[in-house]
Amino acid sequence: MHTDVSVVDELIRTQFPRWHGLPLTKLDHGGTDHAIYRLGDELAVRLPLIDWAKDQPALDFAVLPRLAPHLPVAVPEPLELGEPTEHYPYQWSVVRWLEGDISTIDAVSPDTGARLAEVLQALHKIDTTGEPWTTYRGRHDISISDEGVRWSIARLGGDPRLTALWEETISAPRWDQPLRWVHADLHRGNLLFTGGELTGVIDWGCAAAGDPAGDLMTAWLFLDARGRKLFRRELTEFDDAAWAHARGWALEISVLALARPDTNSFVAEFARHALDQLLAERAG
């Protein structure tokens, strides 16, 4: 879906005129689902770019007010839900701007693994009563991805170590405890740091209730061996099956991304990091 400053300016002018006239700048970021525009100093406009993400603005408004008060980091505060027009076909949102930088694991505080564990512990304590199983990452049956994962591994050269890791994942017992809230997209593009300290988590459009392995995957998507040790040290409640599923989710997101010819460089970078971490751990 094409967006530009003129389209967003018209959306703001016609639907939220109190903000019309504030400086509007398109952000260059690594995400694939949304266009993001900074609106003045304190606001951001998020617009889905593809059909499968069209429900995410409404989900933010339903979920984030329930989760935010319980979390030890900042999340984008949804302020207004915009409606489709003849020039833009989806709902869109205005949210509070969060300060912070996207970073790599080697440039952040050495206790980041423990800090990420703290975020997940807080998230997992939030009540999920009445919530359905997610159909996305963290869903009940990860083996639904089997064909795509195997095809992707083959396209990337058929590394038997990746195939073995995947087979361990799909043979591990499924999550049979109460559902947990999961962010489901905890890669480095959605983690904000200030002075090297984790201060924010963004892009909650996939948040739902499910298997917490859908978030434990950040152990390989973002962390390194040192950070992973701290992360796992704090999350002692999870058994080998949970960690096997977490590896599987990290593998799934990475090989599917790298096997696509149109994957952008940002996504490819964190996907390669995850595969390198998975293989190095296996070798060690």
Short mmCIF file of C-alpha atoms in Angstrom, two decimals:
data_model
loop_
_atom_site.label_atom_id
_atom_site.label_comp_id
_atom_site.label_asym_id
_atom_site.label_seq_id
_atom_site.Cartn_x
_atom_site.Cartn_y
_atom_site.Cartn_z
CA MET A 1 0.00 0.00 0.00
CA HIS A 2 1.40 3.38 -1.00
CA THR A 3 1.46 6.21 1.51
CA ASP A 4 3.12 9.60 1.46
CA VAL A 5 3.07 12.82 3.43
CA SER A 6 0.20 14.27 1.38
CA VAL A 7 -2.04 11.25 2.06
CA VAL A 8 -1.34 11.33 5.80
CA ASP A 9 -1.71 15.11 5.97
CA GLU A 10 -5.19 14.79 4.45
CA LEU A 11 -6.15 12.04 6.91
CA ILE A 12 -5.10 14.23 9.82
CA ARG A 13 -6.79 17.33 8.41
CA THR A 14 -10.14 15.65 7.86
CA GLN A 15 -10.29 13.36 10.89
CA PHE A 16 -8.17 14.96 13.62
CA PRO A 17 -7.90 18.64 12.69
CA ARG A 18 -6.56 19.65 16.12
CA TRP A 19 -3.23 18.15 15.03
CA HIS A 20 -3.26 19.43 11.48
CA GLY A 21 -0.30 21.66 10.72
CA LEU A 22 2.15 19.86 12.99
CA PRO A 23 5.36 18.84 11.18
CA LEU A 24 4.89 15.48 9.47
CA THR A 25 7.88 13.30 8.57
CA LYS A 26 7.98 9.76 7.19
CA LEU A 27 10.30 7.51 9.16
CA ASP A 28 12.72 5.13 7.50
CA HIS A 29 12.54 1.95 9.57
CA GLY A 30 12.96 -1.77 9.06
CA GLY A 31 9.37 -2.83 9.54
CA THR A 32 7.30 -4.36 6.76
CA ASP A 33 3.71 -4.08 8.00
CA HIS A 34 3.28 -0.36 8.69
CA ALA A 35 4.31 3.05 7.48
CA ILE A 36 5.16 5.34 10.38
CA TYR A 37 5.12 9.13 10.33
CA ARG A 38 6.28 11.38 13.12
CA LEU A 39 3.66 14.05 13.85
CA GLY A 40 5.09 16.97 15.76
CA ASP A 41 7.29 16.16 18.76
CA GLU A 42 4.92 13.93 20.73
CA LEU A 43 2.90 11.86 18.24
CA ALA A 44 3.30 9.16 15.60
CA VAL A 45 0.92 7.99 12.87
CA ARG A 46 0.87 4.26 12.04
CA LEU A 47 -0.70 3.01 8.82
CA PRO A 48 -0.93 -0.68 7.82
CA LEU A 49 0.70 -1.35 4.47
CA ILE A 50 -0.62 -4.84 3.75
CA ASP A 51 -4.01 -6.47 4.06
CA TRP A 52 -3.06 -8.97 6.74
CA ALA A 53 -2.06 -6.11 9.10
CA LYS A 54 -5.28 -4.13 8.64
CA ASP A 55 -6.76 -5.20 11.99
CA GLN A 56 -3.70 -4.25 14.04
CA PRO A 57 -4.69 -0.63 14.81
CA ALA A 58 -7.96 -1.76 16.38
CA LEU A 59 -6.12 -4.51 18.26
CA ASP A 60 -3.78 -1.91 19.77
CA PHE A 61 -6.76 0.00 21.14
CA ALA A 62 -8.28 -3.18 22.58
CA VAL A 63 -5.14 -4.65 24.10
CA LEU A 64 -2.56 -2.01 25.01
CA PRO A 65 -4.63 -0.21 27.68
CA ARG A 66 -5.00 -3.58 29.41
CA LEU A 67 -1.31 -4.48 29.25
CA ALA A 68 0.52 -1.17 29.65
CA PRO A 69 -0.16 -0.57 33.37
CA HIS A 70 1.49 -3.89 34.26
CA LEU A 71 4.67 -3.57 32.21
CA PRO A 72 8.04 -2.20 33.42
CA VAL A 73 8.75 -0.53 30.07
CA ALA A 74 6.93 2.05 28.00
CA VAL A 75 4.61 1.04 25.16
CA PRO A 76 2.96 3.28 22.56
CA GLU A 77 -0.18 4.85 23.99
CA PRO A 78 -2.99 4.69 21.37
CA LEU A 79 -4.74 8.05 21.18
CA GLU A 80 -7.02 7.99 18.13
CA LEU A 81 -8.25 5.36 15.69
CA GLY A 82 -8.57 6.73 12.18
CA GLU A 83 -11.04 5.45 9.61
CA PRO A 84 -10.56 4.43 5.95
CA THR A 85 -11.10 6.91 3.14
CA GLU A 86 -11.21 6.71 -0.63
CA HIS A 87 -7.46 7.39 -0.66
CA TYR A 88 -6.46 4.97 2.11
CA PRO A 89 -8.44 1.75 2.68
CA TYR A 90 -7.62 0.68 6.27
CA GLN A 91 -8.07 1.86 9.82
CA TRP A 92 -4.98 3.67 11.08
CA SER A 93 -3.86 5.14 14.38
CA VAL A 94 -2.27 8.08 16.14
CA VAL A 95 -0.12 7.04 19.10
CA ARG A 96 2.12 8.72 21.63
CA TRP A 97 5.70 8.98 20.37
CA LEU A 98 8.24 6.99 22.38
CA GLU A 99 11.81 8.17 22.67
CA GLY A 100 14.54 5.57 22.31
CA ASP A 101 16.84 3.91 19.83
CA ILE A 102 16.88 0.55 18.08
CA SER A 103 20.15 -1.16 18.84
CA THR A 104 22.16 -4.36 18.57
CA ILE A 105 22.98 -6.61 21.49
CA ASP A 106 26.64 -5.60 21.54
CA ALA A 107 25.73 -1.92 22.09
CA VAL A 108 23.37 -2.24 25.06
CA SER A 109 23.66 -2.81 28.79
CA PRO A 110 25.10 -6.20 29.78
CA ASP A 111 22.03 -6.89 31.93
CA THR A 112 19.63 -6.62 28.97
CA GLY A 113 18.88 -10.36 29.09
CA ALA A 114 17.62 -10.03 32.65
CA ARG A 115 15.67 -6.89 31.75
CA LEU A 116 13.93 -8.66 28.87
CA ALA A 117 13.06 -11.52 31.21
CA GLU A 118 11.52 -8.99 33.61
CA VAL A 119 9.31 -7.66 30.82
CA LEU A 120 8.10 -11.17 29.94
CA GLN A 121 7.49 -12.09 33.56
CA ALA A 122 5.27 -9.03 33.94
CA LEU A 123 3.48 -9.77 30.68
CA HIS A 124 2.87 -13.40 31.64
CA LYS A 125 1.22 -12.42 34.93
CA ILE A 126 -1.57 -10.50 33.18
CA ASP A 127 -4.88 -12.34 33.19
CA THR A 128 -5.83 -14.14 29.96
CA THR A 129 -9.21 -15.42 31.11
CA GLY A 130 -11.56 -15.73 28.13
CA GLU A 131 -8.86 -15.04 25.56
CA PRO A 132 -8.71 -17.43 22.58
CA TRP A 133 -5.52 -19.15 21.45
CA THR A 134 -3.53 -16.97 19.10
CA THR A 135 -3.32 -18.20 15.52
CA TYR A 136 0.07 -16.51 15.08
CA ARG A 137 3.42 -17.08 16.81
CA GLY A 138 2.77 -18.87 20.07
CA ARG A 139 -0.17 -20.77 18.63
CA HIS A 140 -0.99 -24.25 19.93
CA ASP A 141 0.42 -26.14 16.96
CA ILE A 142 3.72 -24.84 15.59
CA SER A 143 3.87 -27.77 13.13
CA ILE A 144 1.42 -25.91 10.88
CA SER A 145 4.60 -24.17 9.68
CA ASP A 146 6.30 -27.47 8.83
CA GLU A 147 6.03 -27.33 5.06
CA GLY A 148 7.12 -23.71 4.84
CA VAL A 149 10.02 -24.16 7.23
CA ARG A 150 11.36 -27.24 5.46
CA TRP A 151 11.01 -25.56 2.06
CA SER A 152 12.83 -22.49 3.38
CA ILE A 153 15.67 -24.54 4.89
CA ALA A 154 16.08 -26.32 1.55
CA ARG A 155 16.10 -23.02 -0.33
CA LEU A 156 18.83 -21.75 2.00
CA GLY A 157 21.06 -24.75 1.28
CA GLY A 158 19.48 -27.54 3.30
CA ASP A 159 21.61 -27.33 6.45
CA PRO A 160 20.86 -30.61 8.31
CA ARG A 161 21.49 -28.88 11.66
CA LEU A 162 18.53 -26.59 11.03
CA THR A 163 16.35 -29.51 9.99
CA ALA A 164 17.31 -31.40 13.15
CA LEU A 165 16.52 -28.38 15.30
CA TRP A 166 13.12 -28.02 13.63
CA GLU A 167 12.31 -31.69 14.10
CA GLU A 168 13.11 -31.37 17.80
CA THR A 169 10.68 -28.47 17.96
CA ILE A 170 7.72 -30.20 16.36
CA SER A 171 8.25 -33.37 18.38
CA ALA A 172 8.40 -31.54 21.73
CA PRO A 173 5.27 -31.65 23.94
CA ARG A 174 2.89 -28.76 23.34
CA TRP A 175 2.17 -26.07 25.92
CA ASP A 176 -0.55 -27.40 28.23
CA GLN A 177 -0.60 -24.72 30.94
CA PRO A 178 -2.74 -21.56 31.13
CA LEU A 179 -2.29 -19.23 28.18
CA ARG A 180 0.07 -16.29 28.55
CA TRP A 181 0.03 -12.93 26.87
CA VAL A 182 2.65 -12.81 24.12
CA HIS A 183 3.96 -9.90 22.09
CA ALA A 184 4.89 -12.41 19.34
CA ASP A 185 7.37 -10.19 17.48
CA LEU A 186 10.24 -9.50 19.87
CA HIS A 187 13.08 -8.82 17.45
CA ARG A 188 15.45 -5.90 17.71
CA GLY A 189 13.29 -3.59 15.61
CA ASN A 190 10.66 -3.57 18.35
CA LEU A 191 12.95 -2.91 21.33
CA LEU A 192 13.82 0.68 22.30
CA PHE A 193 16.89 1.62 24.32
CA THR A 194 17.91 4.84 26.07
CA GLY A 195 21.54 5.08 27.09
CA GLY A 196 21.85 1.34 26.49
CA GLU A 197 18.98 0.48 28.84
CA LEU A 198 15.77 -1.17 27.61
CA THR A 199 13.03 1.42 28.03
CA GLY A 200 10.31 0.56 25.52
CA VAL A 201 8.67 -2.18 23.46
CA ILE A 202 6.74 -1.19 20.34
CA ASP A 203 4.57 -2.81 17.65
CA TRP A 204 2.01 -4.78 19.68
CA GLY A 205 -0.20 -5.54 16.69
CA CYS A 206 0.31 -9.31 17.07
CA ALA A 207 -0.25 -9.45 20.85
CA ALA A 208 -2.51 -12.29 21.94
CA ALA A 209 -2.77 -15.19 24.37
CA GLY A 210 -0.84 -18.37 23.69
CA ASP A 211 2.32 -20.36 24.27
CA PRO A 212 4.96 -18.09 25.86
CA ALA A 213 7.57 -19.68 23.58
CA GLY A 214 6.33 -17.16 21.02
CA ASP A 215 8.24 -14.56 23.07
CA LEU A 216 11.03 -16.70 24.51
CA MET A 217 12.36 -16.78 20.94
CA THR A 218 13.95 -13.37 21.57
CA ALA A 219 16.71 -15.35 23.31
CA TRP A 220 18.08 -16.01 19.80
CA LEU A 221 16.47 -13.25 17.76
CA PHE A 222 18.10 -10.49 19.79
CA LEU A 223 20.34 -11.81 22.57
CA ASP A 224 23.79 -13.38 22.39
CA ALA A 225 25.14 -16.24 24.50
CA ARG A 226 25.82 -14.03 27.52
CA GLY A 227 22.43 -12.33 27.36
CA ARG A 228 20.70 -15.65 26.81
CA LYS A 229 22.29 -17.06 29.97
CA LEU A 230 20.90 -14.17 32.03
CA PHE A 231 17.54 -14.44 30.30
CA ARG A 232 17.17 -18.16 31.02
CA ARG A 233 18.47 -17.78 34.56
CA GLU A 234 15.50 -15.53 35.35
CA LEU A 235 12.92 -17.67 33.52
CA THR A 236 13.38 -20.91 35.44
CA GLU A 237 9.73 -21.98 35.23
CA PHE A 238 10.08 -23.07 31.60
CA ASP A 239 11.04 -26.65 30.79
CA ASP A 240 13.00 -28.13 27.90
CA ALA A 241 9.89 -28.40 25.74
CA ALA A 242 9.17 -24.68 26.10
CA TRP A 243 12.72 -23.80 25.08
CA ALA A 244 12.56 -26.23 22.16
CA HIS A 245 9.46 -24.43 20.92
CA ALA A 246 11.18 -21.08 21.46
CA ARG A 247 14.07 -22.19 19.26
CA GLY A 248 11.53 -23.33 16.71
CA TRP A 249 9.85 -19.94 16.58
CA ALA A 250 13.22 -18.21 16.20
CA LEU A 251 14.07 -20.64 13.41
CA GLU A 252 10.70 -20.24 11.72
CA ILE A 253 10.73 -16.45 11.55
CA SER A 254 14.35 -16.46 10.36
CA VAL A 255 14.32 -19.06 7.60
CA LEU A 256 11.00 -17.87 6.21
CA ALA A 257 12.37 -14.34 6.03
CA LEU A 258 15.72 -15.27 4.48
CA ALA A 259 14.15 -17.56 1.88
CA ARG A 260 12.07 -14.69 0.50
CA PRO A 261 13.69 -12.73 -2.33
CA ASP A 262 12.04 -9.47 -1.23
CA THR A 263 13.05 -9.48 2.46
CA ASN A 264 14.55 -6.13 3.38
CA SER A 265 18.06 -5.80 4.77
CA PHE A 266 16.95 -4.98 8.31
CA VAL A 267 14.85 -8.14 8.67
CA ALA A 268 17.55 -10.21 6.97
CA GLU A 269 20.12 -8.93 9.47
CA PHE A 270 18.26 -10.03 12.59
CA ALA A 271 17.23 -13.31 10.91
CA ARG A 272 20.88 -14.13 10.18
CA HIS A 273 21.77 -13.22 13.76
CA ALA A 274 19.18 -15.70 15.04
CA LEU A 275 20.42 -18.52 12.84
CA ASP A 276 24.02 -17.83 13.83
CA GLN A 277 23.03 -17.94 17.51
CA LEU A 278 21.04 -21.15 17.10
CA LEU A 279 23.88 -22.92 15.29
CA ALA A 280 26.60 -21.63 17.61
CA GLU A 281 24.63 -22.82 20.64
CA ARG A 282 24.15 -26.20 19.04
CA ALA A 283 27.86 -26.48 18.28
CA GLY A 284 28.73 -25.53 21.84
#
